[in-house]
JSON list of C-alpha atoms and ligand atoms in Angstrom, two decimals:
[
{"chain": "A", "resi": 1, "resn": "UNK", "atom": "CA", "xyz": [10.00, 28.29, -16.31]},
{"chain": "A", "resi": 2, "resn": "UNK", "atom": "CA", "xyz": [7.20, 27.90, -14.10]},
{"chain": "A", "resi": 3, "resn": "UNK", "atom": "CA", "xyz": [3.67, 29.11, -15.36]},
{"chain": "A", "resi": 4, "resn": "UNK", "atom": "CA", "xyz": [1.18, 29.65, -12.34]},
{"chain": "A", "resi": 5, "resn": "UNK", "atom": "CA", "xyz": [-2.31, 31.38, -11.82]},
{"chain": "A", "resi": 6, "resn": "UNK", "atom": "CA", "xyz": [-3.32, 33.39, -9.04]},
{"chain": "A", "resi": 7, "resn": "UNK", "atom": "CA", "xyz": [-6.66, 35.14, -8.56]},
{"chain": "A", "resi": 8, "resn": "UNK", "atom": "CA", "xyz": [-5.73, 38.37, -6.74]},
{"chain": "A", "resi": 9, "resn": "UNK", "atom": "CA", "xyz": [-4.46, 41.83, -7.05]},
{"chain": "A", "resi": 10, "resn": "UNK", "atom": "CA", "xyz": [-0.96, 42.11, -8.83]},
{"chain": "A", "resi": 11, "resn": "UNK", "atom": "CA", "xyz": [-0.01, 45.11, -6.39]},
{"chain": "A", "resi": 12, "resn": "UNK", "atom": "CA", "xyz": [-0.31, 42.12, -3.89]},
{"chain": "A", "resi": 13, "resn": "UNK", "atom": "CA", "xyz": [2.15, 39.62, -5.54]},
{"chain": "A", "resi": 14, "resn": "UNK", "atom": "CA", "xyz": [5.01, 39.04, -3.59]},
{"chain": "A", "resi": 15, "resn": "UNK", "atom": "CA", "xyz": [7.62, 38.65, -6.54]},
{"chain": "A", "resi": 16, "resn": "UNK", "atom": "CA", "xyz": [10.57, 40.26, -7.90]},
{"chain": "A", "resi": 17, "resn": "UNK", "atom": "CA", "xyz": [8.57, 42.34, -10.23]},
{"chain": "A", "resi": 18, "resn": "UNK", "atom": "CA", "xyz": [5.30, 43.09, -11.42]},
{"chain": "A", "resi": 19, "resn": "UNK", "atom": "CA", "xyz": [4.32, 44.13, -15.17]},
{"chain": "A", "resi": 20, "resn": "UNK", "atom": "CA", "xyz": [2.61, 46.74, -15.64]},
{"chain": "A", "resi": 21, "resn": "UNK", "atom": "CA", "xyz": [-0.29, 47.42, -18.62]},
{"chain": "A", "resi": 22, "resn": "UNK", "atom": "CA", "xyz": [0.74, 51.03, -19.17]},
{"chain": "A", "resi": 23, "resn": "UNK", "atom": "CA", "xyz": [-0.08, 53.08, -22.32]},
{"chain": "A", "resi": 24, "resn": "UNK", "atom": "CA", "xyz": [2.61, 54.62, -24.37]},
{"chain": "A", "resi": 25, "resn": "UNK", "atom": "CA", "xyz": [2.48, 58.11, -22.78]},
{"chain": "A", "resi": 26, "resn": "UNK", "atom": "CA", "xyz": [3.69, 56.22, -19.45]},
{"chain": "A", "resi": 27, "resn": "UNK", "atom": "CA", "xyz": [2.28, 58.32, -16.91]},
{"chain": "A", "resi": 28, "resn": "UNK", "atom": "CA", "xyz": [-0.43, 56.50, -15.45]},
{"chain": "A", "resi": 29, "resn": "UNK", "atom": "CA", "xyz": [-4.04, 55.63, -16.52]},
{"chain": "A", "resi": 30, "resn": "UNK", "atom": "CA", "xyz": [-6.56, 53.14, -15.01]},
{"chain": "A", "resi": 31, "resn": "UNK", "atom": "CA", "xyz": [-7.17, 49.44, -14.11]},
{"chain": "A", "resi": 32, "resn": "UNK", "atom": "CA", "xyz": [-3.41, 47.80, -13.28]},
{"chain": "A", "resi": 33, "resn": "UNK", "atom": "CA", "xyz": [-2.01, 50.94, -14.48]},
{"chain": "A", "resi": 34, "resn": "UNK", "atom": "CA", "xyz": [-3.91, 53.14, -11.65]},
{"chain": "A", "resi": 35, "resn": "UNK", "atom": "CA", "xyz": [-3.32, 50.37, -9.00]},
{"chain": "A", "resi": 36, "resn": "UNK", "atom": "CA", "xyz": [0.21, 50.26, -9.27]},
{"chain": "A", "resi": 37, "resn": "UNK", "atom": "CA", "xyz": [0.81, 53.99, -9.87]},
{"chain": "A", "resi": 38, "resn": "UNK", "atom": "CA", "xyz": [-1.05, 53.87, -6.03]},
{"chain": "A", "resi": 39, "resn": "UNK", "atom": "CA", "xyz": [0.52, 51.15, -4.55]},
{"chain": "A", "resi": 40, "resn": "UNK", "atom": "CA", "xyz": [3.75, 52.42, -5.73]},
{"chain": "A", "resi": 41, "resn": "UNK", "atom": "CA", "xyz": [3.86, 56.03, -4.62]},
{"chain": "A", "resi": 42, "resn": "UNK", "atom": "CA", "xyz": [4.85, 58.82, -6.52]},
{"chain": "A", "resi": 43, "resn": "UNK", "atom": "CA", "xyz": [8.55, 56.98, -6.84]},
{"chain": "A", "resi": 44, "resn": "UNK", "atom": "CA", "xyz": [6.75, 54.83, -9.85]},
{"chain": "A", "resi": 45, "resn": "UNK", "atom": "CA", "xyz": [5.92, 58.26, -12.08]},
{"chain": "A", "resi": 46, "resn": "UNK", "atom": "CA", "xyz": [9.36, 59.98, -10.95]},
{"chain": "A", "resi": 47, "resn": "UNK", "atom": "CA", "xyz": [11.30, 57.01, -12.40]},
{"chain": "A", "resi": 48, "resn": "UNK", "atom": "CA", "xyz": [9.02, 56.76, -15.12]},
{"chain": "A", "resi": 49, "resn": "UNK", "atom": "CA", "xyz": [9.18, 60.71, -16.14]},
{"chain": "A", "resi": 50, "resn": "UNK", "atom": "CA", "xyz": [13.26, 60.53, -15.53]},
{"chain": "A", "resi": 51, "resn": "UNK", "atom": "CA", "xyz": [13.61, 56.87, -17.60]},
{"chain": "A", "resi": 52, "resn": "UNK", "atom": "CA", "xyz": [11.30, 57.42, -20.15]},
{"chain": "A", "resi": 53, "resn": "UNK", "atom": "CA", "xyz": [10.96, 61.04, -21.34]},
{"chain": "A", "resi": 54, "resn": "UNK", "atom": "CA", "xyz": [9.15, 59.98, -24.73]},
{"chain": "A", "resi": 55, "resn": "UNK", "atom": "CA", "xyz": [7.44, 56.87, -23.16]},
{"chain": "A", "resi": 56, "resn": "UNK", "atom": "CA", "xyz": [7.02, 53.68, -24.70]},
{"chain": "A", "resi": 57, "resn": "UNK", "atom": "CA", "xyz": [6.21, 52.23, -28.26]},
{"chain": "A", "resi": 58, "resn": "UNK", "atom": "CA", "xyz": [3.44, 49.07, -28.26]},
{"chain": "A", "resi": 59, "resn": "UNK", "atom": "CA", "xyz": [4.83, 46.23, -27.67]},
{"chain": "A", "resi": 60, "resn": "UNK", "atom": "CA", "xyz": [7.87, 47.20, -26.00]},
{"chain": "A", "resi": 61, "resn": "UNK", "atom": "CA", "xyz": [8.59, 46.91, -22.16]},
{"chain": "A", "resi": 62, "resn": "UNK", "atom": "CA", "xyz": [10.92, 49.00, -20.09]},
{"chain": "A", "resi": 63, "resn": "UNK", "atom": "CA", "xyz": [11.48, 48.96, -16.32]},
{"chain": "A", "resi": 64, "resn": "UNK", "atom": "CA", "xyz": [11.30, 51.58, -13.27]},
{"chain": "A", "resi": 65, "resn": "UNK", "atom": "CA", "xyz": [11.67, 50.86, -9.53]},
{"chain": "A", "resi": 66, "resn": "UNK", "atom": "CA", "xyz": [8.55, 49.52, -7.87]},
{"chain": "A", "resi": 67, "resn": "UNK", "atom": "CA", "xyz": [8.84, 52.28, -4.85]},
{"chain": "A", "resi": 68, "resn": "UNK", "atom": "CA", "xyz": [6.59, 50.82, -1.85]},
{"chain": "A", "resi": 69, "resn": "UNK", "atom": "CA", "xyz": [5.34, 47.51, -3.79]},
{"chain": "A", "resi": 70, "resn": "UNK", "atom": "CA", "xyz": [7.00, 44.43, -2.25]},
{"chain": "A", "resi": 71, "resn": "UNK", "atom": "CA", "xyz": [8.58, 44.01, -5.49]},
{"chain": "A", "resi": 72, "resn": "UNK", "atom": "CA", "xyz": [11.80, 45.56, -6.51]},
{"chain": "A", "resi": 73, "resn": "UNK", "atom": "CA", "xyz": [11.17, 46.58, -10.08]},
{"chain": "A", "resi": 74, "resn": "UNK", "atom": "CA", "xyz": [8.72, 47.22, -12.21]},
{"chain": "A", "resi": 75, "resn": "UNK", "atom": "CA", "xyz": [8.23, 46.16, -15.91]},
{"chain": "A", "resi": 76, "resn": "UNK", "atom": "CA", "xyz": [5.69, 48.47, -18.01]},
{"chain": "A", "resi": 77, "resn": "UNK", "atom": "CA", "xyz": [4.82, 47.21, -21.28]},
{"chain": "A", "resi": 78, "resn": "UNK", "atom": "CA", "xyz": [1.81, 48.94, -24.16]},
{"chain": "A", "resi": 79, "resn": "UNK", "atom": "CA", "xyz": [-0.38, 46.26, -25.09]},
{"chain": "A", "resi": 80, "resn": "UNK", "atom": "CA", "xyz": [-2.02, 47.01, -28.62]},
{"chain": "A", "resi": 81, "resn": "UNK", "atom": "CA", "xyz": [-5.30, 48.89, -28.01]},
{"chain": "A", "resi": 82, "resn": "UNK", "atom": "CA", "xyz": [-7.77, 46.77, -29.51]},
{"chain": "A", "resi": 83, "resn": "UNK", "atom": "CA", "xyz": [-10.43, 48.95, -29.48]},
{"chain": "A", "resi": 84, "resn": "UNK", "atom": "CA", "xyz": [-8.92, 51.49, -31.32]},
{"chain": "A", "resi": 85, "resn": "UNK", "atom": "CA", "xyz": [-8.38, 48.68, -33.99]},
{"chain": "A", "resi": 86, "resn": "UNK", "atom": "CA", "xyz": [-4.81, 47.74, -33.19]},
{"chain": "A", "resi": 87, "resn": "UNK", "atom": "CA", "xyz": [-5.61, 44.00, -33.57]},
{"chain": "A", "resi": 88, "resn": "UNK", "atom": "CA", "xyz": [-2.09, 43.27, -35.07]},
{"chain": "A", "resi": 89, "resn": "UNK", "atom": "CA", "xyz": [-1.23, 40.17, -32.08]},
{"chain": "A", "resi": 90, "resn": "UNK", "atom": "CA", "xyz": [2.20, 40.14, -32.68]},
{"chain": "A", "resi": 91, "resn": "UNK", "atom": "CA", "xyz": [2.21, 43.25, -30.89]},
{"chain": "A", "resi": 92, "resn": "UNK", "atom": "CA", "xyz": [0.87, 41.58, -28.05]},
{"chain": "A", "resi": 93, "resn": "UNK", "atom": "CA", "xyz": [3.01, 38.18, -27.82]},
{"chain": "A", "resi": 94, "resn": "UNK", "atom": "CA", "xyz": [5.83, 40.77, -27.83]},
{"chain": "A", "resi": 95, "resn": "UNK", "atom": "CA", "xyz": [4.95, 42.25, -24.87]},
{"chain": "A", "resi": 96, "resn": "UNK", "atom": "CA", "xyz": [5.36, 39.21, -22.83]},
{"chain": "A", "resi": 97, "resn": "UNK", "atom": "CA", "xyz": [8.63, 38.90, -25.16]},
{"chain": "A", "resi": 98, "resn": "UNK", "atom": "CA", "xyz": [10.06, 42.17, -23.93]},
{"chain": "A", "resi": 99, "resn": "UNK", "atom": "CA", "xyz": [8.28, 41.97, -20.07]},
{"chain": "A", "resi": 100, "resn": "UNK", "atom": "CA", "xyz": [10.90, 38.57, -19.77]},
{"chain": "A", "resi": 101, "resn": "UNK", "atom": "CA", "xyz": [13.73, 39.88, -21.70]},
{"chain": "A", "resi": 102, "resn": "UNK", "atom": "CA", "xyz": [13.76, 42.79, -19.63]},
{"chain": "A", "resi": 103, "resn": "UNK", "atom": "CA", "xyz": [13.28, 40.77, -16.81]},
{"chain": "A", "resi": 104, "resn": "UNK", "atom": "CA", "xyz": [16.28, 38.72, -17.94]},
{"chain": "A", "resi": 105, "resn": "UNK", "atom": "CA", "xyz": [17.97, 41.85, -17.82]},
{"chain": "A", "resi": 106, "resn": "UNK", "atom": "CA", "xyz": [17.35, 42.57, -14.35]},
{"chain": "A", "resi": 107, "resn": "UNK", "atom": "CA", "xyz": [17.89, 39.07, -12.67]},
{"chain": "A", "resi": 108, "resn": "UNK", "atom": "CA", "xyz": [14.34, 39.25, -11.91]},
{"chain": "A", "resi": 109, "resn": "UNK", "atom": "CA", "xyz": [13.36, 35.44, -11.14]},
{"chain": "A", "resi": 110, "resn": "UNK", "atom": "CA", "xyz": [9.64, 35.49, -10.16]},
{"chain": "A", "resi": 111, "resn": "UNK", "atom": "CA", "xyz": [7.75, 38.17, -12.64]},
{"chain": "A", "resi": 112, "resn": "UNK", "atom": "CA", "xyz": [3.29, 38.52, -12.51]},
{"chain": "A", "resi": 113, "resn": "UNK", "atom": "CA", "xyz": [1.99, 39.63, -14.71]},
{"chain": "A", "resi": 114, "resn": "UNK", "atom": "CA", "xyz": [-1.69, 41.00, -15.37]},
{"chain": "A", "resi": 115, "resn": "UNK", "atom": "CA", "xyz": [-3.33, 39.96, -18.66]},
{"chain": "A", "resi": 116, "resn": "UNK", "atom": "CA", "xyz": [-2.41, 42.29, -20.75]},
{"chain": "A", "resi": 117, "resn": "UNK", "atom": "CA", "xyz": [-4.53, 44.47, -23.11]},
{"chain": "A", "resi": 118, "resn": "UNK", "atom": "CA", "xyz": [-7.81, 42.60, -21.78]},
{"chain": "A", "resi": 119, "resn": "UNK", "atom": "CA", "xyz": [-9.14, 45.58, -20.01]},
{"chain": "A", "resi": 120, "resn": "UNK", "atom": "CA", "xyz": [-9.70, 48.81, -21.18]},
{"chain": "A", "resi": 121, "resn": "UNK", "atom": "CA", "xyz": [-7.69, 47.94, -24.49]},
{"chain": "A", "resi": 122, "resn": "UNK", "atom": "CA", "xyz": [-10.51, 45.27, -25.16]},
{"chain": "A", "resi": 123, "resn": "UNK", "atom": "CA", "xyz": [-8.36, 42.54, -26.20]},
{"chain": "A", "resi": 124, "resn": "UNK", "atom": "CA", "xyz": [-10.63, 39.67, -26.41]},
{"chain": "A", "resi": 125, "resn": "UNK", "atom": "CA", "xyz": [-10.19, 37.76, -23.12]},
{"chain": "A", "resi": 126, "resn": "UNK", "atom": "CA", "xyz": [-9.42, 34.15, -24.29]},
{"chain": "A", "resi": 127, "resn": "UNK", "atom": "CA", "xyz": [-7.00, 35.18, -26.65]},
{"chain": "A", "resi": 128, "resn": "UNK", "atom": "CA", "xyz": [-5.40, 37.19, -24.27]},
{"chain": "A", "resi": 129, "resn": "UNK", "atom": "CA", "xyz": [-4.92, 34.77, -22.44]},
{"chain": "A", "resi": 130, "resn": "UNK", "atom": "CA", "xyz": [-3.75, 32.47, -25.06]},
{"chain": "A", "resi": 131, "resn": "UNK", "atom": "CA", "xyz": [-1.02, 34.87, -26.61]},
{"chain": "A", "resi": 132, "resn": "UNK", "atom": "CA", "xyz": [0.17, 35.01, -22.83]},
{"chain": "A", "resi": 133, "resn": "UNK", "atom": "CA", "xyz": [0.64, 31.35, -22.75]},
{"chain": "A", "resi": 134, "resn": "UNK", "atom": "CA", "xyz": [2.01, 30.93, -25.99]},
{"chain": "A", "resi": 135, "resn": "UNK", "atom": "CA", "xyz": [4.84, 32.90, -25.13]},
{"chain": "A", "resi": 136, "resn": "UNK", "atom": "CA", "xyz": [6.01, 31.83, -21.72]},
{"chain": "A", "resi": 137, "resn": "UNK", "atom": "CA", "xyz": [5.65, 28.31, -23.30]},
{"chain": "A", "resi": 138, "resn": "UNK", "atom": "CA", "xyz": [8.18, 29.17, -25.94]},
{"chain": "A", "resi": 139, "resn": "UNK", "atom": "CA", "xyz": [10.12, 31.17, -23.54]},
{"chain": "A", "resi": 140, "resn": "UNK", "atom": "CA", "xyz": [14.28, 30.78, -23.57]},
{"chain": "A", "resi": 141, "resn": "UNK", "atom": "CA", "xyz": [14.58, 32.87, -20.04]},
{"chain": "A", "resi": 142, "resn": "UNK", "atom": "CA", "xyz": [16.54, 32.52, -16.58]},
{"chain": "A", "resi": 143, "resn": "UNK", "atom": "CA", "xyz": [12.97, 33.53, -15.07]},
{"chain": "A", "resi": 144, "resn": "UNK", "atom": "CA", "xyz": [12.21, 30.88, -12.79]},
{"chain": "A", "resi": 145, "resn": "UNK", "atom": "CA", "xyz": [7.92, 31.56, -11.98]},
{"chain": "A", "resi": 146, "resn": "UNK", "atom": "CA", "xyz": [5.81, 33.72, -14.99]},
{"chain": "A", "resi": 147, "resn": "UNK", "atom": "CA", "xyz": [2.50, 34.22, -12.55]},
{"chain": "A", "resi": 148, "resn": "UNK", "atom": "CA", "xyz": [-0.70, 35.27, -14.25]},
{"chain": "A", "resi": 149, "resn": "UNK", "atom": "CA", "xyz": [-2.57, 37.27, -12.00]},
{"chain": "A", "resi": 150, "resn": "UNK", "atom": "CA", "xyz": [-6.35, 36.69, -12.76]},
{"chain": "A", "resi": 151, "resn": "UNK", "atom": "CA", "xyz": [-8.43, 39.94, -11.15]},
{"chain": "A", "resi": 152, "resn": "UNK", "atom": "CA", "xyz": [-11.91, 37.74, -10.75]},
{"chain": "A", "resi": 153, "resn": "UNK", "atom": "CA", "xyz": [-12.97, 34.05, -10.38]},
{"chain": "A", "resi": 154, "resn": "UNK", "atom": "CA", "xyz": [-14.05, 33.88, -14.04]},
{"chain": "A", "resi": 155, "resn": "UNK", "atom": "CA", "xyz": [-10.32, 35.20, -15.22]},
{"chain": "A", "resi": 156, "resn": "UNK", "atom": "CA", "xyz": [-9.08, 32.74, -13.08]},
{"chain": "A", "resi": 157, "resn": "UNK", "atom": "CA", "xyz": [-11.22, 30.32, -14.25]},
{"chain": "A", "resi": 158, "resn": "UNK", "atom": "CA", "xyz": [-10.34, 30.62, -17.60]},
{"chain": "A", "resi": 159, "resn": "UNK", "atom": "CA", "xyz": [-6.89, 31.24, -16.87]},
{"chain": "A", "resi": 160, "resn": "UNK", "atom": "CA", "xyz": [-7.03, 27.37, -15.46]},
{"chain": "A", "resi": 161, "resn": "UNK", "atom": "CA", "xyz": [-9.03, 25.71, -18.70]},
{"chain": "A", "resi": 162, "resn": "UNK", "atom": "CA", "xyz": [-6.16, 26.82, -20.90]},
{"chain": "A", "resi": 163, "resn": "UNK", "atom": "CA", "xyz": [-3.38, 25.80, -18.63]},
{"chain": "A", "resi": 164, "resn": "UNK", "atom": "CA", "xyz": [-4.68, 22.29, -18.47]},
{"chain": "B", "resi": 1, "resn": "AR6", "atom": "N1", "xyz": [-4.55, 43.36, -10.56]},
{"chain": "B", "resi": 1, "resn": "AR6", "atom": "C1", "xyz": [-4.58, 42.43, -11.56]},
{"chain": "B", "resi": 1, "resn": "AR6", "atom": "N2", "xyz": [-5.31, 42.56, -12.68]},
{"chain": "B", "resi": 1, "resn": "AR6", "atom": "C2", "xyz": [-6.05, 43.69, -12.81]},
{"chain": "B", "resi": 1, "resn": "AR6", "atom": "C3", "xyz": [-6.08, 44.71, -11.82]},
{"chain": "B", "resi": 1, "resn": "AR6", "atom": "C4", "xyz": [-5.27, 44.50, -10.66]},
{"chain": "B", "resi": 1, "resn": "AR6", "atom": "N3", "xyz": [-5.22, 45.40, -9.67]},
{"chain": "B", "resi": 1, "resn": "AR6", "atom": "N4", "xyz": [-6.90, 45.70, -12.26]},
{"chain": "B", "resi": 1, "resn": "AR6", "atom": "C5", "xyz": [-7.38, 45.32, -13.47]},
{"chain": "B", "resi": 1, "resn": "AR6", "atom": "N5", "xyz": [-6.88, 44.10, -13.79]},
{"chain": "B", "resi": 1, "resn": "AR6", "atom": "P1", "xyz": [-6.24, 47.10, -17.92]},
{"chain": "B", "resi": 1, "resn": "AR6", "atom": "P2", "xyz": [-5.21, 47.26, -20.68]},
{"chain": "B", "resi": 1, "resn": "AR6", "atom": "C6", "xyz": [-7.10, 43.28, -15.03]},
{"chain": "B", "resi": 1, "resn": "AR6", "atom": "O1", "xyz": [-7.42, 47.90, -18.29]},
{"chain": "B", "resi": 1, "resn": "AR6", "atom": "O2", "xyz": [-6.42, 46.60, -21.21]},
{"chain": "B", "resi": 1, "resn": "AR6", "atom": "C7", "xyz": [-4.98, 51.99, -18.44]},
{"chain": "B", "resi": 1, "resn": "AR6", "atom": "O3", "xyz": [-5.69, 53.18, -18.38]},
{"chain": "B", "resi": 1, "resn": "AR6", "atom": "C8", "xyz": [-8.25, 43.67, -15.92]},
{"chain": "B", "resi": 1, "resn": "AR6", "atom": "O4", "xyz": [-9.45, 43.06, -15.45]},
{"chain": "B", "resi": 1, "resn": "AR6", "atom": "O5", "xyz": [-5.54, 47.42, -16.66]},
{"chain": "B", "resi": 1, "resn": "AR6", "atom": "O6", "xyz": [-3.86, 46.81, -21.19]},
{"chain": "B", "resi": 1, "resn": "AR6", "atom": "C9", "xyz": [-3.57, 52.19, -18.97]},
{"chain": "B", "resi": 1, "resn": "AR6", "atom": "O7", "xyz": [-3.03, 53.42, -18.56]},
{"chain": "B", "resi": 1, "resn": "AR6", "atom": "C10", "xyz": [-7.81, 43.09, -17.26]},
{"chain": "B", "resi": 1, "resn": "AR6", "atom": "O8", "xyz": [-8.04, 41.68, -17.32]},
{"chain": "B", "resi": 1, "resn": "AR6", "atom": "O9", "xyz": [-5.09, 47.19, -19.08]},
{"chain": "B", "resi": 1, "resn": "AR6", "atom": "C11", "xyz": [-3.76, 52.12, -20.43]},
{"chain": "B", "resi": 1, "resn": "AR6", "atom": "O10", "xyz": [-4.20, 53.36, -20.94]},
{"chain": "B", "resi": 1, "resn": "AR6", "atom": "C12", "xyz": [-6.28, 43.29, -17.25]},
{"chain": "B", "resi": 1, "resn": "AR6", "atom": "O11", "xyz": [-5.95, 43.47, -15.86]},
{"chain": "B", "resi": 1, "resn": "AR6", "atom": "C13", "xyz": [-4.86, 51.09, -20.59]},
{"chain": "B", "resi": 1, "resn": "AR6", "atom": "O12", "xyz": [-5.59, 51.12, -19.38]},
{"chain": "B", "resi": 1, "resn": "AR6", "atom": "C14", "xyz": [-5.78, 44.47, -18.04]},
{"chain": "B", "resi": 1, "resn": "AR6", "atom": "O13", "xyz": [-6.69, 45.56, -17.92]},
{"chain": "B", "resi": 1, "resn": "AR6", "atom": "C15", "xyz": [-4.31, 49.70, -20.77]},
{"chain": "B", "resi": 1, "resn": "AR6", "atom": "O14", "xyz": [-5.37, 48.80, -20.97]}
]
């Protein structure tokens, strides 16, 4: 698997499917959660409401159509909320687990994702970034491109310094 680095806006990403940092509830919220929610259309929140009656757990990912994003599908996962002192990172490496296992599922080949939990969940940034790197390193998937989408030149920035 290819890992690449764009600076951009994942609703932009022309891919087979974009993650999504949702919360458990699954209904919408801010940051990439808001964005996609409007890029999406209202299709996003049907199939979210009709898939996932009782949302998701953390560190789990589950998929709904993508409605008028370029991509087909796509792949919410609950980062741990940091701030609220879920600092356990195994939830968060399994988010990246799930978002390409699910992906797997799909026959989704080209997945971005943002970084997850590094926003309003105030995962530290770097570390975000590492536990995202650790896992598509590790990864055993038919997922061809894993494309971090960095929103802002220092994300990217530090996006490249850990890729090498
Ligand atoms: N494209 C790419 N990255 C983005 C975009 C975008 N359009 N917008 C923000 N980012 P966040 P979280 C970056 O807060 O921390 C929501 O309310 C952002 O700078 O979206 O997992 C949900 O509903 C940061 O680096 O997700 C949940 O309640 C990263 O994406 C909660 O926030 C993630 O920031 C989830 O919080």
């Amino acid at each position: 698997m290819r890992i690449t680095v764009v600076e951009g806006d994942i609703t932009e990403q022309d891919v087979d499917a974009v993650v999504n940092a949702a919360n458990r509830a699954m209904r919408g919220g801010s940051g990439v959660d808001g964005a996609i929610h409007r890029a999406g259309g209202p299709a996003v929140l049907e199939d979210c409401i009709r898939r996932f009656p009782h949302g998701l757990a953390t560190g789990d990912a589950g998929w709904t159509t993508a409605g008028d994003l370029a991509a087909r599908w796509v792949i919410h996962v609950v980062g741990p909320n940091h701030t609220r002192g879920e600092t356990d990172r195994s939830l968060l490496t399994s988010c990246y687990v799930r978002a390409l296992e699910v992906a797997d599922e799909l026959g989704a080949r080209t997945v971005a994702f943002p970084l997850v939990s590094a926003g309003v969940y105030g995962w530290p940034k770097d570390d975000a970034i590492a536990a995202a790197l650790e896992v598509f390193r590790s990864a055993d998937t038919r997922v061809d491109e894993a494309r971090l989408v960095a929103f802002g030149h220092d994300t990217y920035d530090a996006i490249k310094a850990q890729l090498g």
